[in-house]
Amino acid sequence: AQKVTQAQTEISVVEKEDVTLDCVYETRDTTYYLFWYKQPPSGELVFLIRRNSFDEQNEISGRYSWNFQKSTSSFNFTITASQVVDSAVYFCALSEMEPLVFGKGTRLSVIA
Amino acid sequence: DTGVSQDPRHKITKRGQNVTFRCDPISEHNRLYWYRQTLGQGPEFLTYFQNEAQLEKSRLLSDRFSAERPKGSFSTLEIQRTEQGDSAMYLCASSLNAHIQYFGAGTRLSVL
């Protein structure tokens, strides 16, 4: 069975702090994809990144970086120098076949 | 390039009434997905289509729910005899084949 756990329900940081959002997943498949989506107050899920199970290279995109470790079944997301606009709910998701399986999300509040 | 569009954005209905939601995917996308999101939870998969064929339905999709995608373009999700437990955000996503799913802003349903 597939499962995604985001243990941090809410995180609050002061602007310019770095913050890491944790994601742990469970799957029996050797081929799968991992995702991060951002959900701002407007409600629309915004795609951030997709990583396949065979690519464990870390990725950096501007202030965002992702650390994928198959050995610990984790796919963590770090925001460097956080900004107020980063305030949102962030979801980690797993896909083996078609539908996405989401975690419960982590609500990030960045305080000015 | 327009994104995924959902209509209406909000719907308030009385228990027992029928409601229908519409989703217009990104124009070249052949796959369309419906998810449901309740407060404090991640989205949960309901069903998906490839072109006009409905390929998978979740056990969450009771017989009061029906989805269609008659011409392989827009889709409708109908809920008959609504119950208070149906109150949720209904999210639509589309993708090209099995690639990244892009989400609409959702339809928020409140059943009184």
CSV table of N, CA, C and O in Angstrom, one decimal, chain A residues 4-13 18-24 35-41 45-46 48 64 75-79 85-93 102-110, chain B residues 37-43:
chain,number,residue,atom,x,y,z
A,4,VAL,N,1.9,8.4,2.4
A,4,VAL,CA,2.8,9.5,2.5
A,4,VAL,C,2.5,10.2,3.8
A,4,VAL,O,1.4,10.5,4.2
A,5,THR,N,3.6,10.4,4.6
A,5,THR,CA,3.5,11.0,5.9
A,5,THR,C,4.2,12.3,6.0
A,5,THR,O,5.4,12.4,5.7
A,6,GLN,N,3.5,13.3,6.3
A,6,GLN,CA,4.1,14.6,6.6
A,6,GLN,C,3.9,14.9,8.1
A,6,GLN,O,2.8,15.3,8.5
A,7,ALA,N,4.8,14.6,8.9
A,7,ALA,CA,4.7,14.7,10.3
A,7,ALA,C,4.5,16.1,10.9
A,7,ALA,O,3.8,16.3,11.9
A,8,GLN,N,5.0,17.1,10.2
A,8,GLN,CA,4.8,18.5,10.6
A,8,GLN,C,3.5,19.0,10.2
A,8,GLN,O,3.3,19.2,9.0
A,9,THR,N,2.6,19.3,11.1
A,9,THR,CA,1.3,19.8,10.7
A,9,THR,C,1.4,21.3,10.4
A,9,THR,O,0.9,21.8,9.4
A,10,GLU,N,2.1,22.0,11.3
A,10,GLU,CA,2.3,23.5,11.1
A,10,GLU,C,3.7,23.9,11.5
A,10,GLU,O,4.2,23.4,12.4
A,11,ILE,N,4.2,24.8,10.7
A,11,ILE,CA,5.5,25.4,11.0
A,11,ILE,C,5.4,26.9,10.9
A,11,ILE,O,4.8,27.4,9.9
A,12,SER,N,6.0,27.6,11.8
A,12,SER,CA,6.0,29.0,11.7
A,12,SER,C,7.5,29.5,11.8
A,12,SER,O,8.2,29.1,12.7
A,13,VAL,N,7.9,30.3,10.9
A,13,VAL,CA,9.3,30.9,10.9
A,13,VAL,C,9.2,32.4,10.6
A,13,VAL,O,8.2,32.9,10.1
A,18,ASP,N,15.7,29.7,7.1
A,18,ASP,CA,15.6,28.5,6.3
A,18,ASP,C,14.6,27.6,7.0
A,18,ASP,O,14.5,27.5,8.2
A,19,VAL,N,13.9,26.8,6.2
A,19,VAL,CA,12.9,25.9,6.7
A,19,VAL,C,12.9,24.6,5.9
A,19,VAL,O,13.0,24.7,4.7
A,20,THR,N,12.8,23.5,6.6
A,20,THR,CA,12.7,22.2,5.9
A,20,THR,C,11.4,21.5,6.2
A,20,THR,O,11.1,21.3,7.4
A,21,LEU,N,10.7,21.1,5.1
A,21,LEU,CA,9.5,20.3,5.3
A,21,LEU,C,9.8,18.8,5.0
A,21,LEU,O,10.4,18.5,4.0
A,22,ASP,N,9.4,18.0,5.9
A,22,ASP,CA,9.7,16.6,5.9
A,22,ASP,C,8.6,15.8,5.1
A,22,ASP,O,7.4,16.1,5.3
A,23,CYS,N,9.1,14.8,4.4
A,23,CYS,CA,8.1,13.9,3.8
A,23,CYS,C,8.7,12.4,3.8
A,23,CYS,O,9.8,12.2,3.3
A,24,VAL,N,7.9,11.5,4.3
A,24,VAL,CA,8.3,10.1,4.3
A,24,VAL,C,7.3,9.3,3.6
A,24,VAL,O,6.1,9.5,3.8
A,35,PHE,N,6.3,13.9,-5.6
A,35,PHE,CA,6.0,15.3,-6.0
A,35,PHE,C,5.9,16.2,-4.8
A,35,PHE,O,5.6,15.7,-3.7
A,36,TRP,N,6.1,17.5,-5.0
A,36,TRP,CA,5.7,18.5,-4.1
A,36,TRP,C,4.8,19.5,-4.8
A,36,TRP,O,5.0,19.9,-5.9
A,37,TYR,N,3.7,19.8,-4.1
A,37,TYR,CA,2.7,20.9,-4.5
A,37,TYR,C,2.6,21.9,-3.4
A,37,TYR,O,2.7,21.6,-2.2
A,38,LYS,N,2.3,23.1,-3.9
A,38,LYS,CA,2.0,24.2,-2.9
A,38,LYS,C,0.6,24.6,-3.1
A,38,LYS,O,0.1,24.8,-4.2
A,39,GLN,N,-0.1,24.8,-2.0
A,39,GLN,CA,-1.5,25.3,-2.0
A,39,GLN,C,-1.6,26.6,-1.2
A,39,GLN,O,-1.7,26.6,0.0
A,40,PRO,N,-1.6,27.7,-1.9
A,40,PRO,CA,-1.8,29.0,-1.3
A,40,PRO,C,-3.2,29.2,-0.8
A,40,PRO,O,-4.1,28.4,-1.2
A,41,PRO,N,-3.5,30.3,-0.1
A,41,PRO,CA,-4.9,30.5,0.4
A,41,PRO,C,-6.0,30.5,-0.8
A,41,PRO,O,-7.1,30.1,-0.5
A,45,LEU,N,-3.8,24.1,-6.3
A,45,LEU,CA,-2.5,23.3,-6.1
A,45,LEU,C,-1.5,23.7,-7.2
A,45,LEU,O,-1.8,23.5,-8.3
A,46,VAL,N,-0.4,24.1,-6.8
A,46,VAL,CA,0.7,24.6,-7.7
A,46,VAL,C,1.8,23.5,-7.7
A,46,VAL,O,2.4,23.2,-6.7
A,48,LEU,N,5.3,21.9,-8.0
A,48,LEU,CA,6.7,22.4,-7.7
A,48,LEU,C,7.8,21.6,-8.3
A,48,LEU,O,8.7,22.0,-9.0
A,64,TYR,N,14.5,27.1,-3.5
A,64,TYR,CA,14.0,25.8,-3.2
A,64,TYR,C,15.0,24.7,-3.5
A,64,TYR,O,15.7,24.8,-4.5
A,75,PHE,N,11.7,12.4,1.1
A,75,PHE,CA,11.9,13.4,0.0
A,75,PHE,C,11.6,14.8,0.6
A,75,PHE,O,10.5,15.3,0.6
A,76,ASN,N,12.6,15.4,1.3
A,76,ASN,CA,12.4,16.6,2.0
A,76,ASN,C,12.6,17.8,1.2
A,76,ASN,O,13.4,17.8,0.2
A,77,PHE,N,12.0,18.9,1.6
A,77,PHE,CA,11.9,20.1,0.8
A,77,PHE,C,12.4,21.3,1.7
A,77,PHE,O,11.9,21.5,2.8
A,78,THR,N,13.4,22.0,1.2
A,78,THR,CA,14.0,23.1,2.0
A,78,THR,C,13.8,24.4,1.2
A,78,THR,O,14.0,24.5,0.0
A,79,ILE,N,13.3,25.4,2.0
A,79,ILE,CA,13.2,26.8,1.4
A,79,ILE,C,14.2,27.6,2.1
A,79,ILE,O,14.3,27.7,3.4
A,85,VAL,N,5.6,35.4,1.0
A,85,VAL,CA,4.9,34.8,-0.1
A,85,VAL,C,5.0,33.3,-0.1
A,85,VAL,O,4.2,32.6,-0.8
A,86,ASP,N,5.9,32.7,0.7
A,86,ASP,CA,6.0,31.3,0.8
A,86,ASP,C,4.9,30.7,1.7
A,86,ASP,O,4.8,29.5,1.8
A,87,SER,N,4.2,31.5,2.4
A,87,SER,CA,3.2,31.0,3.3
A,87,SER,C,2.1,30.3,2.5
A,87,SER,O,1.5,30.8,1.6
A,88,ALA,N,1.9,29.0,2.9
A,88,ALA,CA,1.0,28.2,2.2
A,88,ALA,C,1.0,26.8,2.8
A,88,ALA,O,1.7,26.6,3.8
A,89,VAL,N,0.1,25.9,2.3
A,89,VAL,CA,0.2,24.5,2.7
A,89,VAL,C,0.9,23.8,1.6
A,89,VAL,O,0.7,23.9,0.4
A,90,TYR,N,1.9,23.0,2.0
A,90,TYR,CA,2.7,22.2,1.1
A,90,TYR,C,2.4,20.7,1.2
A,90,TYR,O,2.4,20.2,2.3
A,91,PHE,N,2.2,20.1,0.1
A,91,PHE,CA,1.8,18.7,0.0
A,91,PHE,C,2.9,17.9,-0.7
A,91,PHE,O,3.4,18.3,-1.8
A,92,CYS,N,3.3,16.8,-0.1
A,92,CYS,CA,4.1,15.8,-0.7
A,92,CYS,C,3.2,14.7,-1.3
A,92,CYS,O,2.1,14.4,-0.6
A,93,ALA,N,3.5,14.2,-2.4
A,93,ALA,CA,2.6,13.2,-3.0
A,93,ALA,C,3.5,12.1,-3.7
A,93,ALA,O,4.6,12.3,-4.1
A,102,PHE,N,-1.6,11.7,-1.6
A,102,PHE,CA,-1.0,12.9,-0.9
A,102,PHE,C,-0.8,12.6,0.6
A,102,PHE,O,-1.6,11.9,1.2
A,103,GLY,N,0.1,13.4,1.1
A,103,GLY,CA,0.2,13.5,2.6
A,103,GLY,C,-0.8,14.5,3.1
A,103,GLY,O,-1.6,15.1,2.3
A,104,LYS,N,-0.9,14.7,4.4
A,104,LYS,CA,-1.9,15.6,4.9
A,104,LYS,C,-1.5,17.1,4.8
A,104,LYS,O,-2.2,18.0,5.2
A,105,GLY,N,-0.2,17.3,4.4
A,105,GLY,CA,0.2,18.7,4.2
A,105,GLY,C,0.9,19.3,5.4
A,105,GLY,O,0.6,18.9,6.6
A,106,THR,N,1.7,20.3,5.2
A,106,THR,CA,2.3,21.1,6.2
A,106,THR,C,2.0,22.5,6.0
A,106,THR,O,2.3,23.0,4.9
A,107,ARG,N,1.4,23.2,6.9
A,107,ARG,CA,1.1,24.6,6.8
A,107,ARG,C,2.3,25.4,7.2
A,107,ARG,O,2.7,25.3,8.4
A,108,LEU,N,2.8,26.2,6.3
A,108,LEU,CA,4.0,27.0,6.6
A,108,LEU,C,3.5,28.5,6.7
A,108,LEU,O,2.8,29.0,5.8
A,109,SER,N,3.8,29.1,7.8
A,109,SER,CA,3.6,30.5,8.0
A,109,SER,C,4.9,31.2,8.1
A,109,SER,O,5.7,30.9,9.0
A,110,VAL,N,5.1,32.2,7.3
A,110,VAL,CA,6.3,33.0,7.3
A,110,VAL,C,5.9,34.4,7.8
A,110,VAL,O,5.1,35.1,7.2
B,37,GLN,N,-11.0,17.1,-1.4
B,37,GLN,CA,-10.1,17.5,-0.2
B,37,GLN,C,-11.0,18.1,0.9
B,37,GLN,O,-11.8,19.0,0.7
B,38,THR,N,-10.9,17.5,2.1
B,38,THR,CA,-11.6,18.0,3.2
B,38,THR,C,-10.6,18.8,4.1
B,38,THR,O,-9.4,18.7,3.9
B,39,LEU,N,-11.2,19.5,5.0
B,39,LEU,CA,-10.4,20.5,5.8
B,39,LEU,C,-9.3,19.8,6.6
B,39,LEU,O,-9.5,18.8,7.2
B,40,GLY,N,-8.1,20.3,6.4
B,40,GLY,CA,-6.9,19.7,7.1
B,40,GLY,C,-6.4,18.4,6.5
B,40,GLY,O,-5.5,17.8,7.1
B,41,GLN,N,-6.9,18.0,5.4
B,41,GLN,CA,-6.4,16.8,4.7
B,41,GLN,C,-5.8,17.1,3.4
B,41,GLN,O,-6.1,18.1,2.8
B,42,GLY,N,-5.1,16.1,2.9
B,42,GLY,CA,-4.6,16.2,1.5
B,42,GLY,C,-5.7,15.7,0.5
B,42,GLY,O,-6.7,15.1,1.0
B,43,PRO,N,-5.6,16.1,-0.7
B,43,PRO,CA,-6.6,15.6,-1.7
B,43,PRO,C,-6.6,14.1,-1.8
B,43,PRO,O,-5.6,13.4,-1.6
